[in-house]
Each structure stands twice: as C-alpha cells, then as structure tokens.
XYZ file of C-alpha atoms in Angstrom:
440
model
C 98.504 37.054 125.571
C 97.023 33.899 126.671
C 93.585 34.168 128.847
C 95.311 32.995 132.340
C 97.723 35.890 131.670
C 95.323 38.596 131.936
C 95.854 40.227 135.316
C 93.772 39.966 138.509
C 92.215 43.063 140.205
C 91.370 42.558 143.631
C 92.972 41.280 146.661
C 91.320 39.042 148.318
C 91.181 37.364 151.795
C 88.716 33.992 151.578
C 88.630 31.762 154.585
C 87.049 28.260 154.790
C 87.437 27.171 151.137
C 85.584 23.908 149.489
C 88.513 20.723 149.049
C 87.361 17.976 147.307
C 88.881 14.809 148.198
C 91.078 14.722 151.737
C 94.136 16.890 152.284
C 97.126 15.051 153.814
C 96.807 15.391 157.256
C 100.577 15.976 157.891
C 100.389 18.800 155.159
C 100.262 21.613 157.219
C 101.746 25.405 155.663
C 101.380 27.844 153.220
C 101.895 27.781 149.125
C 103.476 31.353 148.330
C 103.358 31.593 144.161
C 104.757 35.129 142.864
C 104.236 36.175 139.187
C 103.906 38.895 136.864
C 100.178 41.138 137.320
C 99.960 44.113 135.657
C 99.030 47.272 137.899
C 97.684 48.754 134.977
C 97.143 46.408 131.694
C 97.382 47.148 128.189
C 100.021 48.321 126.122
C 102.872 46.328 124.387
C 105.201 45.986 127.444
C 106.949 42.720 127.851
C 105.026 40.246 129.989
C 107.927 39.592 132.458
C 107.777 43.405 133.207
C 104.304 42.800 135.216
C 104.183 43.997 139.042
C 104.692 41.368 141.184
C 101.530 39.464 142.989
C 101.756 37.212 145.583
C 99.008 34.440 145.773
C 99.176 32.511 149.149
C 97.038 29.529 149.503
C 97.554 28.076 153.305
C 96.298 24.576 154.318
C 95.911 22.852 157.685
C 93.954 20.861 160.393
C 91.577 23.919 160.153
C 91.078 23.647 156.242
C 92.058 25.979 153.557
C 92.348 29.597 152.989
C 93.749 32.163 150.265
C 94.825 35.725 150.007
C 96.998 37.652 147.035
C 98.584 41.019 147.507
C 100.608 42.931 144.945
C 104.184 42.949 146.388
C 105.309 46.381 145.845
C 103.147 49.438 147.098
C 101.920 51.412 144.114
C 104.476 53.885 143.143
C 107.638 52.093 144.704
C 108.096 50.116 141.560
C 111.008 52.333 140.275
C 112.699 52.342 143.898
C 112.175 48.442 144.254
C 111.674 47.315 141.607
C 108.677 44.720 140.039
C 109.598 41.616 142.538
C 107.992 39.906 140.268
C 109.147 36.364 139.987
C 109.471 34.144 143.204
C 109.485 34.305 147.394
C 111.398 32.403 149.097
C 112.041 32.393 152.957
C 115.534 32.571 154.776
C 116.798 34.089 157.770
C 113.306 34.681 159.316
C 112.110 37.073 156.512
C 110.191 36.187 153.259
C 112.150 37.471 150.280
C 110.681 38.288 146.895
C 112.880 38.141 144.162
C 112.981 39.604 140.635
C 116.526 39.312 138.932
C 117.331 43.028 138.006
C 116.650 44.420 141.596
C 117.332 43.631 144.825
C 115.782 41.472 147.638
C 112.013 43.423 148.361
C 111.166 42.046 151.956
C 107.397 40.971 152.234
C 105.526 40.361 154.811
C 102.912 37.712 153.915
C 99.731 38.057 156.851
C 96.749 39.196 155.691
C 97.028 42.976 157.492
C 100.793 43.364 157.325
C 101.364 46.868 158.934
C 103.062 49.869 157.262
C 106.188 49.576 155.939
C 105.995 45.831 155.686
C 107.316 45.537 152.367
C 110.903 47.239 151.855
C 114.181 46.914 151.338
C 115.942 44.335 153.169
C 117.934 45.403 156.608
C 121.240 46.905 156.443
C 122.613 44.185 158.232
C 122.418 41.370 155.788
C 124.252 43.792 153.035
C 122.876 42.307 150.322
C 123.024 46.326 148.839
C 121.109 47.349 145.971
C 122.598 45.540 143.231
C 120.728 42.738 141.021
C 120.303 39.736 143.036
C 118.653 36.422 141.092
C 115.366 35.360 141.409
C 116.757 31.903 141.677
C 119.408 31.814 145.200
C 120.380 28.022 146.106
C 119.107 26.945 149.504
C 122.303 24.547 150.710
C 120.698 21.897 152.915
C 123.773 20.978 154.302
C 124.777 24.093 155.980
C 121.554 26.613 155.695
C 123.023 28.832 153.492
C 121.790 30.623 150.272
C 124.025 31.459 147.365
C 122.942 33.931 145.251
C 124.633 35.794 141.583
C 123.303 38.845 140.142
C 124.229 40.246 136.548
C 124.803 43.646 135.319
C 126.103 44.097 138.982
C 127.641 47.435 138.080
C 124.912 49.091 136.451
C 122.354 48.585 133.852
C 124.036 46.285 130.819
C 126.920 46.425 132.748
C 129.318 42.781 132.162
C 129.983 42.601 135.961
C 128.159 39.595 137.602
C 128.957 39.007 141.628
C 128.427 35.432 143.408
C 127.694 35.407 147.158
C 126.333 33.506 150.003
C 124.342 34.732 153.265
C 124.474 32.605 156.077
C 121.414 31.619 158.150
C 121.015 34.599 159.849
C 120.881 36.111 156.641
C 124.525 37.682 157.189
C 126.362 38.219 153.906
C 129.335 36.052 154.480
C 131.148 36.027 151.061
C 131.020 37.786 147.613
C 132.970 38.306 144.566
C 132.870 39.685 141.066
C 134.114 37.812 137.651
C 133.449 39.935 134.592
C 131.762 38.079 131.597
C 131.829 38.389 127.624
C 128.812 40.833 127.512
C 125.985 40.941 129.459
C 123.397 38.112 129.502
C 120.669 37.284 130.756
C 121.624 34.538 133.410
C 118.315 33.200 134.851
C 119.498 30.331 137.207
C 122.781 29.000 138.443
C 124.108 25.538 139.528
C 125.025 24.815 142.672
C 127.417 22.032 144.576
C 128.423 21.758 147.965
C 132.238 23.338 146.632
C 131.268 24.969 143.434
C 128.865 27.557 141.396
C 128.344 27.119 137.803
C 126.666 29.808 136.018
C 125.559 29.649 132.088
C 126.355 32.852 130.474
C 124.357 32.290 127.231
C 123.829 34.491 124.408
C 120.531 36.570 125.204
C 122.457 39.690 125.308
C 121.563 43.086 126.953
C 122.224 46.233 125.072
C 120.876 49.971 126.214
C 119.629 50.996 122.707
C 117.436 47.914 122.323
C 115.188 48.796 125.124
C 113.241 51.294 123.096
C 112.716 48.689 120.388
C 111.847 45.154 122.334
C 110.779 47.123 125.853
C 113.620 44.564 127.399
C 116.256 45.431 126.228
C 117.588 41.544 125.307
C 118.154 39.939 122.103
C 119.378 36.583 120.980
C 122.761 36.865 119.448
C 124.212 33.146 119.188
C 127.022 34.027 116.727
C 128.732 35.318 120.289
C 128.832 31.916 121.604
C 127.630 31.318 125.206
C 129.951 30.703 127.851
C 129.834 28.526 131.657
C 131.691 30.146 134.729
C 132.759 27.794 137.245
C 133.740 29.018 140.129
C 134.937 27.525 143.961
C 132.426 28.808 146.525
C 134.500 31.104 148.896
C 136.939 32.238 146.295
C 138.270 35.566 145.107
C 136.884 35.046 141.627
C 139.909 35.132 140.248
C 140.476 31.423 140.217
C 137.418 31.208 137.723
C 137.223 28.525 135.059
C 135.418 29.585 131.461
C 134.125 26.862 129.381
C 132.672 27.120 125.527
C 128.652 26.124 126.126
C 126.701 23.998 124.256
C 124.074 24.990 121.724
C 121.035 26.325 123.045
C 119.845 28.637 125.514
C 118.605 27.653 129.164
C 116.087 29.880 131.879
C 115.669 26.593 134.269
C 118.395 24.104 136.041
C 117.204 21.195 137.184
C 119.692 20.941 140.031
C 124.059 19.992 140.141
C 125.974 17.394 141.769
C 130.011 16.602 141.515
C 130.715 13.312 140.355
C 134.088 11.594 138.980
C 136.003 14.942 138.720
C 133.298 16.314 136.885
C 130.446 18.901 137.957
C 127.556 17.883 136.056
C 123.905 19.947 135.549
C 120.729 18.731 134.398
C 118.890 21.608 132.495
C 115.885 22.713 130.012
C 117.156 23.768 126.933
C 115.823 25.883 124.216
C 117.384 26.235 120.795
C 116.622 29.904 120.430
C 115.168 31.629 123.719
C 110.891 32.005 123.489
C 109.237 35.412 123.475
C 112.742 37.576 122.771
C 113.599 38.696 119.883
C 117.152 38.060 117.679
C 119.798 40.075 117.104
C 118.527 41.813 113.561
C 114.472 42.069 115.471
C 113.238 39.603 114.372
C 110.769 37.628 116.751
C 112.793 33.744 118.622
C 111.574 30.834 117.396
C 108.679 29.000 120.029
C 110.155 25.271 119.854
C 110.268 22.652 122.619
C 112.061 22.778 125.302
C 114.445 19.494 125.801
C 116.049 18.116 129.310
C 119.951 17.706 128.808
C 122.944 17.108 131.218
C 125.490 19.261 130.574
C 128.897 18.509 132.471
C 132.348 20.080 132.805
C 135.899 18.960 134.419
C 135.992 20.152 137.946
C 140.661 20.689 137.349
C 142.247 20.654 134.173
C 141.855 20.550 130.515
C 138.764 19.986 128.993
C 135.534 20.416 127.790
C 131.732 20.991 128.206
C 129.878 17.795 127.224
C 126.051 16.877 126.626
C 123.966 13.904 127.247
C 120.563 13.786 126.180
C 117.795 13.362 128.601
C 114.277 11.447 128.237
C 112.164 13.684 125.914
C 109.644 16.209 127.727
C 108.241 19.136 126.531
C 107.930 21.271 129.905
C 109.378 23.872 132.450
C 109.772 24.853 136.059
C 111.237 21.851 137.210
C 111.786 21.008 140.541
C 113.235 17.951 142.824
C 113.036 16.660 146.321
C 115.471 20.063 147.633
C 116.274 18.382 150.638
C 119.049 16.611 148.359
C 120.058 19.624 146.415
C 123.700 19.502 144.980
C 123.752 15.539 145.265
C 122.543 13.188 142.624
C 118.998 13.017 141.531
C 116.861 10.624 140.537
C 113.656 12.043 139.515
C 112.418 15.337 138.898
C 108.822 17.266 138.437
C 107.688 19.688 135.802
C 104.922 21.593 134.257
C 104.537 19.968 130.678
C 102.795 19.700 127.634
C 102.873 18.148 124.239
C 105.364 18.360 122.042
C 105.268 20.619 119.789
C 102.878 23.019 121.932
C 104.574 26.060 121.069
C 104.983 29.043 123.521
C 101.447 29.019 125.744
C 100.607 27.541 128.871
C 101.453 24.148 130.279
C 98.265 21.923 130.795
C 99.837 18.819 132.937
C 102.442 17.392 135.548
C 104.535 15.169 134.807
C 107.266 13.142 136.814
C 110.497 12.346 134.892
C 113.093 9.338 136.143
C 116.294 10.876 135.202
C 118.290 7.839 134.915
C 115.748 5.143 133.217
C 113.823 7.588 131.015
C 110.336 6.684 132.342
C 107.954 9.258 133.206
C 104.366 9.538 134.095
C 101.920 12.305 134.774
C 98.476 13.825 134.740
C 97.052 15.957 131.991
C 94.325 18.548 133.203
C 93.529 19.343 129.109
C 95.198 20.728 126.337
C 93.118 24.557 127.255
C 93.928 24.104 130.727
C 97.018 26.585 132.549
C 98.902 24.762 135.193
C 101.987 26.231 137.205
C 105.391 25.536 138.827
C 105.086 22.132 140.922
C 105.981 22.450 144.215
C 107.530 19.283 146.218
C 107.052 18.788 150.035
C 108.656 16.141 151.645
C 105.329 13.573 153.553
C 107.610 14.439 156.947
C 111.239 16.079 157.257
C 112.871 12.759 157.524
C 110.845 11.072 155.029
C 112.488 9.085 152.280
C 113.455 10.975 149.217
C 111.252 11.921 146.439
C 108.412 10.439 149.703
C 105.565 13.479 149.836
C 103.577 16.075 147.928
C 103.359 18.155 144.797
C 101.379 21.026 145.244
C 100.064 23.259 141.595
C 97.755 26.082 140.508
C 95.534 24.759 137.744
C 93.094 26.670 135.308
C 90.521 25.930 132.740
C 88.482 28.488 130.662
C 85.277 25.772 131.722
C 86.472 26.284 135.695
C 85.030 30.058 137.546
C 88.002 29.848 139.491
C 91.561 28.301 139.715
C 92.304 25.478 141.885
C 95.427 24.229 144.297
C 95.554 20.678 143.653
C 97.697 17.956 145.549
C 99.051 15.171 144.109
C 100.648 11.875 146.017
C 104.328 12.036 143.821
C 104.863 8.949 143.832
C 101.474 8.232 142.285
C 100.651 11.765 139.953
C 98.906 9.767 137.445
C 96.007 8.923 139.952
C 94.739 12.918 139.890
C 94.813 15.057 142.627
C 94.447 13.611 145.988
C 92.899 16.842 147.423
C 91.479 19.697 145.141
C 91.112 23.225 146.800
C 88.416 25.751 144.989
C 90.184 28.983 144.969
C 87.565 31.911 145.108
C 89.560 33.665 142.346
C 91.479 32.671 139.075
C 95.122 32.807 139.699
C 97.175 34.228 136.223
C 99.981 32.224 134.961
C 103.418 32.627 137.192
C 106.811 31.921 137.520
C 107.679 30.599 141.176
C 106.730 29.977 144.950
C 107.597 27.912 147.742
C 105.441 25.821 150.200
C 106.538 26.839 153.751
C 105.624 24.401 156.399
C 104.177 25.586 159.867
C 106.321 24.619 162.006
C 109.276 25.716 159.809
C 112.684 24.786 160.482
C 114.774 27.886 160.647
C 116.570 27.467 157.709
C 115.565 29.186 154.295
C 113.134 27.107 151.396
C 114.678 28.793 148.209
C-alpha cells in the first residue's frame, strides 16, 4: 500500500484555513471527494473494500473550511453497504455511491442529526439492488441514468439501466442479461442511447475466498458492448464484440454520423486483480482510445488511438455531456509509472493531440480533477479545476485551484488542509447557489 493510502482517523471540523495565492472570487461551493478509509486497517482485504469517507473542503467570500466524516455509521456496513466511491447531488439529496449497493443518502453539514445517513426514500424506488457509482447527469433534461450489475443477486448476469427524473422519481428501468457477470465500472451516455462495456473481469462466488473480491481477469471470454435506446424495453438491445483491453473510466459519448462513439482509458489487463489461473494483472499504462459502434445495422466496434497519456479519472466541462468534446482533464503520470499514485494534472486536446499540465513530483499523490465552469453560462472548457494533492515533504494535503485554461502556470489558489487526505476515487464540486438539477 502506498503512504497516501493509509487511512485517516479522526474527523475533523477546521474553519478559517491558510490559501496561498487568491481564490476566484466567483468560486463559491463545496468540493465533496469520497474514497476508500479503512474503519479498522490491516489485513489483506482488497483496497476498494475500504469504508467510505467523505472529505468536504468548502470555499467562499468567507474563506475556506474542511470537514471528513465516514459515510456509513459503524456497524451499518453490511445493511448499506461501504459507499465508498463517489457523491454526487440530485433531486435535493446528496447521494453516495459504491457500485455493489445501493444509493446511501448523506447528509453533508458538519452536525447532521440522527438518521442522516440511510437508505434513500421509498419514493424514488431506486430499491436495493446495485446501482453504479458512476450515474450520467443529462444536462439537457436534469435527469440521471444509472446501470447496476449483478442486479439479481450476488454474481448474478442480470444488469438493469434506468433513469430518475429531477425529482429523483424513477421514471424508467429495464433488465438485459449479459455473458457472465463483469465488473462494469462506468457507462456511456447520449442524449438517445446507453452504451455499457461488459469486459472480461469476471465475478465468480468461489473466488471470493481466494482474491477477497471475488473478480478475475478472464480475456479468453471476450468482452462485449450493450447498446441500448434510453426508454426501451431492453429487448431491442444491440451486442457488439469489444476491443482488446479492459476499461474502469469513460471519458464521455456523443452520436455522430450514425455512429455512437466513446472516448475511454484503457488497460491491457485490469491493475490490482488477479487472472483467471491467480495469478496477480499486469500494472501497465493506461492509454486514451475512441471506441465507436453503428448506431442501426451491421457492423462493428472500431478503435482510434488517442494522444498518449499515462493517467485516470478523467473528466470534461459536464455541462456538454453526450455532445462532442474537445478537451479533457486527468490525473497523470509518467509513462511507465506502474500501479501507484498519480503526481500531476494534465489537460489533453482530444482532437490535435496537444496537452499540457503541471507536475507536483514524481512522490507526490494527486486526485480526481474536478471542473467548474468560471459562471453557468461561461464558455466551454472557461473555469476551474479543483484537486487534492500530497507529498511525503507536506504535514498536510492541500486543495489546489488551477485556471484550466492555463494548468501549467501552478495553482492559482492553494488551500492548507489541516489533515492529509488518503488517495480516492471521486467527488463533485457543488456550487452555492446550486441549480436544482443533480452534478453527477
């Protein structure tokens, strides 16, 4: 385990914090960041497995302040599960999300009163079932589209597509059945369409005693993509033979020329799982690609190579998810890097190849990057990207803020966090004044 993966201890409330440099004064919200914190470390349990811990890091006319809670109340984890890997906001309520559970609502002030944290109300009907850490925030309409796997049980091949509306109403779902049960991180999404790679990190019941996940790389399966029209029956779905590789992150989907096309990270073999006959993945790069398939009749999956970047967690400007992109942002480091942390941001131009970035140091730990737009009707790819760094030299972690268009100029505003903040998955920035409509 890496040293920014050992867990935290103490919840903390800290008020007032030191920024160096001057915070944008339109930047005015709170940084939610979920990840993996052991309760209780030690042992040989899979690192994904941690109990979920929110870190929120709020900035404003007033200045800066932080607080972390663990998401689930001790001893709930088996009801609700670990909740472990993002939070996301939509229908009023703050969501965390962990991919084999459902929905745990969270309340994110610093005193939130009993029963705070739960399941989510009966109303919505999102159920009990698996429900991905990675739902679709449509910016057209306000909805979120969501998948979960194993949606009839544990290893189960049932996988079920839905959508809640604004309110947070369930307003359509369906069930496809798949090959065998995989592990299917993220989905694509278009304003007609959901694309979801079924890839070949298989679950199987009597592997959980041996890799404490129960998941295993078996590419001699072949993976599979599921396209299906959003609002169908399911039974109108559309299998395509996937190319090589495995995938945990999508960049983001549009439809263009009769042809849905993704933009993805892909892995050859999937890091920190193990194959099919035990033995431990393979920890190469990670390579952008766009993979594409017809949208009506015959034909294929194909792949285009992307510009070369070793990184992960990518995100874009989401008020223009499911339409073209030009750029996105990413956590990176240098090739060849193997599995450990990422140690820079770096902006990618999809189309021309170009990228730039800053590098905080091959020891250093930095997360997800986080885009907010400079104002809601700013120009696209106009704003912020907000991060979590670390270094072993540092007492503390840091939120830093970068101008996007200009991330190779450092930080424009550096907040000292009065604790270090472990290595996570995901988290959303969610403006003061918010909208009404979800950030997923």
């Amino acid at each position: 385990m890496t040293e920014n993966r050992i867990s935290v201890t103490r919840e903390l409330t800290a008020e007032g914090l030191e920024i160096r440099g001057v915070l944008p004064p339109g930047l005015s919200g709170t940084l939610y960041r979920n990840g993996p914190n052991p309760r209780f470390p030690g042992g040989d349990a899979h690192w994904f497995l941690g109990d979920g811990m929110v870190h929120a890091m709020t900035l404003g006319p007033g200045g800066a302040s932080y607080r972390n809670r663990w998401v689930v109340p001790a001893g709930q984890a088996r009801l609700l599960g670990k909740a472990n890997t993002n939070i996301i906001r939509h229908g009023g309520r703050m969501m965390a999300l962990e991919e084999a559970h459902a929905p745990v609502m969270f309340d994110p002030h610093p005193h939130p009163p009993p029963g705070a944290t739960g399941p989510m109300p009966a109303a919505w009907h999102v159920g009990t079932a698996p429900f991905t850490a990675h739902p679709k925030h449509d910016p057209h309409t306000g909805e979120l589209v969501f998948f979960g796997y194993a949606a009839d049980g544990p290893w189960s091949d049932a996988i079920r597509c839905g959508t809640l509306a604004p309110s947070g109403r369930l307003t359509w779902e369906t069930r496809i059945r798949a090959p065998f049960c995989s592990m299917i991180h993220d989905m694509a999404v278009t304003p007609d369409h959901v694309l979801l790679p079924v890839l070949a990190l298989v679950g199987r019941a009597d592997r959980t005693d041996r890799s404490g996940f129960g998941f295993a790389w078996q590419p001699e399966l072949g993976g599979r993509l599921a396209l299906l029209r959003r609002g169908g029956d399911g039974r109108d779905v559309r299998w395509f033979d996937a190319p090589p590789g495995y995938a945990f992150h999508i960049v983001n989907a549009w439809e263009e020329g009769g042809r849905l096309f993704l933009d993805l990270l892909v892995y050859d073999e999937p890091p920190l799982f193990p194959r099919g006959d035990g033995a431990p993945c393979s920890c190469a790069g990670v390579r952008p690609q766009r993979w594409s398939v017809p949208l009506d009749g015959p034909g294929e999956a194909r792949v285009t190579a992307l510009p070369d970047v070793t990184g992960e967690f990518p995100r874009i400007d989401e008020r223009f998810a499911g339409s073209r992109h030009a750029r996105f942002y990413l956590a990176s480091r240098a090739p060849g890097g193997g599995a450990g942390s990422f140690h820079a941001i770096t902006r990618m131009d999809a189309e021309s190849g170009e990228g730039d970035g800053f590098d905080f140091g091959t020891d250093a730990s930095v997360s997800e990057p986080v885009f907010v737009p400079r104002a809601p009707d700013a120009a696209r790819d106009e704003g912020w990207l907000l991060a979590v760094a670390w270094r072993p030299d540092w007492r503390t972690s840091r939120l830093v803020v970068f101008d996007a268009g200009h991330i190779v100029d450092g930080p424009v505003a550096t907040v000292i966090l009065p604790q270090r903040v472990p290595d996570g998955f995901h988290g959303n920035f969610i403006p003061d004044a918010h909208p009404g409509r979800g950030i997923a």
